[in-house]
Short mmCIF file of C-alpha atoms in Angstrom, two decimals:
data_model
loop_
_atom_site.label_atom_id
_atom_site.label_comp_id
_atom_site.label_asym_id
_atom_site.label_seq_id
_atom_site.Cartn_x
_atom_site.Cartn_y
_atom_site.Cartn_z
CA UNK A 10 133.24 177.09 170.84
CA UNK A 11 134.84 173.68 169.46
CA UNK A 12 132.36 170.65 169.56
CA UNK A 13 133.20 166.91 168.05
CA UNK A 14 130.90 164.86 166.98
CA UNK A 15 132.22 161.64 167.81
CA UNK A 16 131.13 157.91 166.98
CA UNK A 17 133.04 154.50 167.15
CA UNK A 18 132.98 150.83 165.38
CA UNK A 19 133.45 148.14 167.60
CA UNK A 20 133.64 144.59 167.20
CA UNK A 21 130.71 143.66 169.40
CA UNK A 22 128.19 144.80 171.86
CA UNK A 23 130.57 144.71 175.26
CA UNK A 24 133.35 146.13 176.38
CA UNK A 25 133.13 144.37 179.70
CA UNK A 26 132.94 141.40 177.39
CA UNK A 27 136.70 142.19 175.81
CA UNK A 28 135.45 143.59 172.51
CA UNK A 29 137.27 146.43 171.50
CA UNK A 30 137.52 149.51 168.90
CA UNK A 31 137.93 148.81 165.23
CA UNK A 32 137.20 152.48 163.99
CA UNK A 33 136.46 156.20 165.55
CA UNK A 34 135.45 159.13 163.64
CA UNK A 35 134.92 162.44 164.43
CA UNK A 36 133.73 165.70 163.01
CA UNK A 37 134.67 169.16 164.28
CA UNK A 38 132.39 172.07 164.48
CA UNK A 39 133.53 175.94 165.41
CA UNK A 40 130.83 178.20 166.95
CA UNK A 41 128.58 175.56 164.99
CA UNK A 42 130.54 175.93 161.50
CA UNK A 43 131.27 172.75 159.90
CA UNK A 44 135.27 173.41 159.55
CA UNK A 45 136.65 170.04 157.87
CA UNK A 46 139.19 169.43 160.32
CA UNK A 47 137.86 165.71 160.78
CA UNK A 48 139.33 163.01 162.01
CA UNK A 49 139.27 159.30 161.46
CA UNK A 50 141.32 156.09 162.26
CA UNK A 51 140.81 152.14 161.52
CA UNK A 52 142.40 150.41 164.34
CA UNK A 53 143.10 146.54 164.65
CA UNK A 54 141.28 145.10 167.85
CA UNK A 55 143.81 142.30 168.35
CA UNK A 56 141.13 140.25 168.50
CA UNK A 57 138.06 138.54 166.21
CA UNK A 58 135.01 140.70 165.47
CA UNK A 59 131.62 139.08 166.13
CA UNK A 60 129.65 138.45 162.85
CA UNK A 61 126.54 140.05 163.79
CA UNK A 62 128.79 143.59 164.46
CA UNK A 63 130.45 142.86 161.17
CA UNK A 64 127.47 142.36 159.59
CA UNK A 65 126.59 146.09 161.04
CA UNK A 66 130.07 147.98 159.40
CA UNK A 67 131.07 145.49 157.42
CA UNK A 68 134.65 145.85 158.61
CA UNK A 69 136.82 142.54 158.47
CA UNK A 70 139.61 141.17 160.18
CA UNK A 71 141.75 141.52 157.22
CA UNK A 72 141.30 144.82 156.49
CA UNK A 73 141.77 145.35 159.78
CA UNK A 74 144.84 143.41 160.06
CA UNK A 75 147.45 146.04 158.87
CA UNK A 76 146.03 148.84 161.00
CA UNK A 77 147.29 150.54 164.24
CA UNK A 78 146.53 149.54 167.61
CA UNK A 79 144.73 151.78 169.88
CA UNK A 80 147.89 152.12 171.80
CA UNK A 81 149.67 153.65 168.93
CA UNK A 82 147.33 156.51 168.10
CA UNK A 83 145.86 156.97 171.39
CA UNK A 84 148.07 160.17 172.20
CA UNK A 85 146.94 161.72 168.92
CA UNK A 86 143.21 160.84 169.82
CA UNK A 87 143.17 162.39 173.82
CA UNK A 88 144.95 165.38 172.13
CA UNK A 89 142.30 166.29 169.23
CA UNK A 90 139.66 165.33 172.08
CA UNK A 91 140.81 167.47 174.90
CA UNK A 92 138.73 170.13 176.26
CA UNK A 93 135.94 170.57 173.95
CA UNK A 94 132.42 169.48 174.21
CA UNK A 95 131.83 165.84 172.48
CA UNK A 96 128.20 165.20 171.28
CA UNK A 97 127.56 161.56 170.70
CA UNK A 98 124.49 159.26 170.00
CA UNK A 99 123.95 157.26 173.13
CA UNK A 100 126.86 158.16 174.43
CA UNK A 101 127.73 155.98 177.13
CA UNK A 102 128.34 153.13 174.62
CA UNK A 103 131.13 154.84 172.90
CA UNK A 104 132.16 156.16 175.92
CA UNK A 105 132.83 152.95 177.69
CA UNK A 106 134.47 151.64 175.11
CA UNK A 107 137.37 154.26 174.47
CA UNK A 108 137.34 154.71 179.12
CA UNK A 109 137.72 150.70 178.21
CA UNK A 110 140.69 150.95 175.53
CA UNK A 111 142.28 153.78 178.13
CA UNK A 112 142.43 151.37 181.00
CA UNK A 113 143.93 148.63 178.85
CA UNK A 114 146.95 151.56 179.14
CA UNK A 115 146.77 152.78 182.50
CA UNK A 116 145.85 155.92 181.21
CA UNK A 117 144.19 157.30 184.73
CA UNK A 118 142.23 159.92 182.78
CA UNK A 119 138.86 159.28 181.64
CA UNK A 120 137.09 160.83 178.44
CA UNK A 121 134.47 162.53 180.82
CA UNK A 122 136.96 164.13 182.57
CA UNK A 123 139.31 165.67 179.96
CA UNK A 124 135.63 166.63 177.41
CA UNK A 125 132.32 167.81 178.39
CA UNK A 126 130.06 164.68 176.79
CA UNK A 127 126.47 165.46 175.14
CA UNK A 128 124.39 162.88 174.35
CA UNK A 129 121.49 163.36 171.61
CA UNK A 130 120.05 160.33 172.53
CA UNK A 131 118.74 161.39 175.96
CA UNK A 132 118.52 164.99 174.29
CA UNK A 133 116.15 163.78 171.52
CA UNK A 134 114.07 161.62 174.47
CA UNK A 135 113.36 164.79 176.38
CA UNK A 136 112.40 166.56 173.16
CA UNK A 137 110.55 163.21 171.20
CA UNK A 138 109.41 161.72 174.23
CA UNK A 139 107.41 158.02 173.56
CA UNK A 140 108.76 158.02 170.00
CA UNK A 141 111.30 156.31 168.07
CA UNK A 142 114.79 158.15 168.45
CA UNK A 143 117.71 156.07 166.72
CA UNK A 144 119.73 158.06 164.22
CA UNK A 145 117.79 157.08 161.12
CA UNK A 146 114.15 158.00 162.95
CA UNK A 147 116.04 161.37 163.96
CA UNK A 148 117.16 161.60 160.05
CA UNK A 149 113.25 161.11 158.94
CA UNK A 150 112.80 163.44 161.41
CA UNK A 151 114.66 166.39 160.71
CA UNK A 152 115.28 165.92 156.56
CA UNK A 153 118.91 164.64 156.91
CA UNK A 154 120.08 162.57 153.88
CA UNK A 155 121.43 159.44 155.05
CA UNK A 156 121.10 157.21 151.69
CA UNK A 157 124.56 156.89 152.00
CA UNK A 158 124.11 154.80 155.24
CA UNK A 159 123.89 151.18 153.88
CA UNK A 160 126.59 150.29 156.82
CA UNK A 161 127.61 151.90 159.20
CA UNK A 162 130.77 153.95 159.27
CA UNK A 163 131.76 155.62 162.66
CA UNK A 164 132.80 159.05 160.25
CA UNK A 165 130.17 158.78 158.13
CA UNK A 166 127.62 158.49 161.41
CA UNK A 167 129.38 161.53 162.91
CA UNK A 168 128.49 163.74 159.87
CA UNK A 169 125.23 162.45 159.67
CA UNK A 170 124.81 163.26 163.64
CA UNK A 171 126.26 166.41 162.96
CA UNK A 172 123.07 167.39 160.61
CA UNK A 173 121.22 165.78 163.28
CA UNK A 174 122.32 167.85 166.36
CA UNK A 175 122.00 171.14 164.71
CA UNK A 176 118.68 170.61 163.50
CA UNK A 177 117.56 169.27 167.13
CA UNK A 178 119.00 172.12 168.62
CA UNK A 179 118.18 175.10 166.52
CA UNK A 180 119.47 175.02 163.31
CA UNK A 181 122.94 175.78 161.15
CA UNK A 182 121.67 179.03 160.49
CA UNK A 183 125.22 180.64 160.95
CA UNK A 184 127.22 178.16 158.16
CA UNK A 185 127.15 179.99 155.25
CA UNK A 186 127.63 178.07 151.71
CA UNK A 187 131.07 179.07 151.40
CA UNK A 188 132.09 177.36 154.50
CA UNK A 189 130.14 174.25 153.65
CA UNK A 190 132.39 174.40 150.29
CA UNK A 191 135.59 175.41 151.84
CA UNK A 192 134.80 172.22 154.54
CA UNK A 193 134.08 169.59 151.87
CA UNK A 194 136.77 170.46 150.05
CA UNK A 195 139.68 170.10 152.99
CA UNK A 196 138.01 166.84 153.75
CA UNK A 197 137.05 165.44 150.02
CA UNK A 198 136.29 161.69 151.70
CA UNK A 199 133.53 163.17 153.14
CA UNK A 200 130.16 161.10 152.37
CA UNK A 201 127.78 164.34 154.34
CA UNK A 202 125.48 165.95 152.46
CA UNK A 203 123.84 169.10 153.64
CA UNK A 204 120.26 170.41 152.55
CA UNK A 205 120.30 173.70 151.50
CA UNK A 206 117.32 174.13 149.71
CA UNK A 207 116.16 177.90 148.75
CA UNK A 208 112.91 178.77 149.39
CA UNK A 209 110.68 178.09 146.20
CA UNK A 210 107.93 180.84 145.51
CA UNK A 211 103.99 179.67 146.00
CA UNK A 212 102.63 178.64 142.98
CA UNK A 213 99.08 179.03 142.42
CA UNK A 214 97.18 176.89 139.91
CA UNK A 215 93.55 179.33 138.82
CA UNK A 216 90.83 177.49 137.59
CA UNK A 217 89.40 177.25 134.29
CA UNK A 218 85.96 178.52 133.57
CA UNK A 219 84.70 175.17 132.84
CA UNK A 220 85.55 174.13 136.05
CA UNK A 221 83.44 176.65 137.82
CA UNK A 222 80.75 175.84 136.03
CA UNK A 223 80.84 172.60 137.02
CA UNK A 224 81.22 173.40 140.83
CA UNK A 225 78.16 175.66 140.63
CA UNK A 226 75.89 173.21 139.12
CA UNK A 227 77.38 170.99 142.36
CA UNK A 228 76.40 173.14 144.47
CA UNK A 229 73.38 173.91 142.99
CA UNK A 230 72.38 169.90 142.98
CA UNK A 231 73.59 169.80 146.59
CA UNK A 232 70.81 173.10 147.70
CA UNK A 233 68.33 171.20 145.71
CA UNK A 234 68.54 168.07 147.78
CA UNK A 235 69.29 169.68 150.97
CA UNK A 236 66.77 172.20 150.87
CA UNK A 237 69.31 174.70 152.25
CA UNK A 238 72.01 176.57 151.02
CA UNK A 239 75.60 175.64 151.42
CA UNK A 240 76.87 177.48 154.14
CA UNK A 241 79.75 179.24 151.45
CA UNK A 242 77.15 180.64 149.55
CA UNK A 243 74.90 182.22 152.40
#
């Protein structure tokens, strides 16, 4: 089963508004295997990017300015896209914005109807109901390293969701260390990191005579002004 995880930098809130795509990032999993075949693009909006967003990714107009527009790379995209299952956080945001870039092209197809969309956002409601489920409360959450995120990144956020989703939904159990290797290393960019922590053994801490003493002339002193017997010694 291929799945993207999928996320996008914009250069405000709106679509509907005229803002546009400045980056989109995707990671691809295979029967829930972290394979490395990622894919990422910076893309120049044609257009200035709201200082509160850029404040967000910290992408600027002149980095921007020598980048592709969405027309150019939006064959690529729709093929890497088509028919698989795309998991994004709150997905109708990123959604609308790339069904947005689409009809700037009179491309008649829209990203629901060439991928199956899953959004963790309404997932993570339904299974965190009444708490708080952005993508750093989901990292707290479920023990995903996101130190990394000081901005956001639309590939970077797409790995990190990646952790996230297969924690929420039962765990990477099948990715082996190997593959998390093999993955890193065809995509050495990557900022993910993955937890794979071996189980440590219990370690048990006796203690000293001294100390026993002590706690028997405490409970002792506790029988004496209780005139009963602590119940852990009846």
């Amino acid at each position: 089963m291929r799945q993207l995880i999928l996320d996008t930098e914009t250069t405000g809130l709106e679509h509907q508004q005229g803002h546009r795509i400045i980056e989109i990032g995707c990671v691809e999993l295979i029967d829930r295997r972290l394979t490395g075949n990622n894919y990422q693009v910076y893309l120049n909006p044609e257009r200035d990017i709201d200082e509160g967003a850029q404040q967000v990714h910290g992408l600027s107009s002149e980095f921007l300015a020598d980048k592709p527009v969405f027309a150019e790379i939006a064959e690529e995209f729709l093929g890497y896209v088509r028919d698989t299952e795309i998991i994004i956080h709150n997905a109708p945001f990123d959604v609308g914005f790339i069904n947005a870039e689409l009809e700037r092209l009179d491309v008649q197809n829209k990203l629901e109807n060439i991928a199956t969309i899953f959004d963790t956002l309404t997932f993570a409601r339904k299974k965190h109901p009444g708490q708080r489920n952005t993508l750093d409360a989901l990292c707290k959450r479920y023990v995903v390293d996101n130190s990394n995120r000081t901005l956001h990144g639309a590939l970077l956020d797409s790995e990190i969701l990646a952790d996230v989703y297969l924690a929420m939904t039962g765990g990477q159990m099948a990715l082996s260390l190997d593959n998390t290797q093999s993955a890193s290393s065809q995509n050495p960019d990557s900022q993910v990191t993955h937890d794979h922590q071996r189980a440590k053994p219990t370690r048990v801490i006796h203690c000293t005579e001294q100390e026993l003493q002590a706690h028997q002339a405490y409970l002792l002193e506790m029988e004496q002004k209780n005139s009963t017997k602590p119940l852990w010694n009846q």
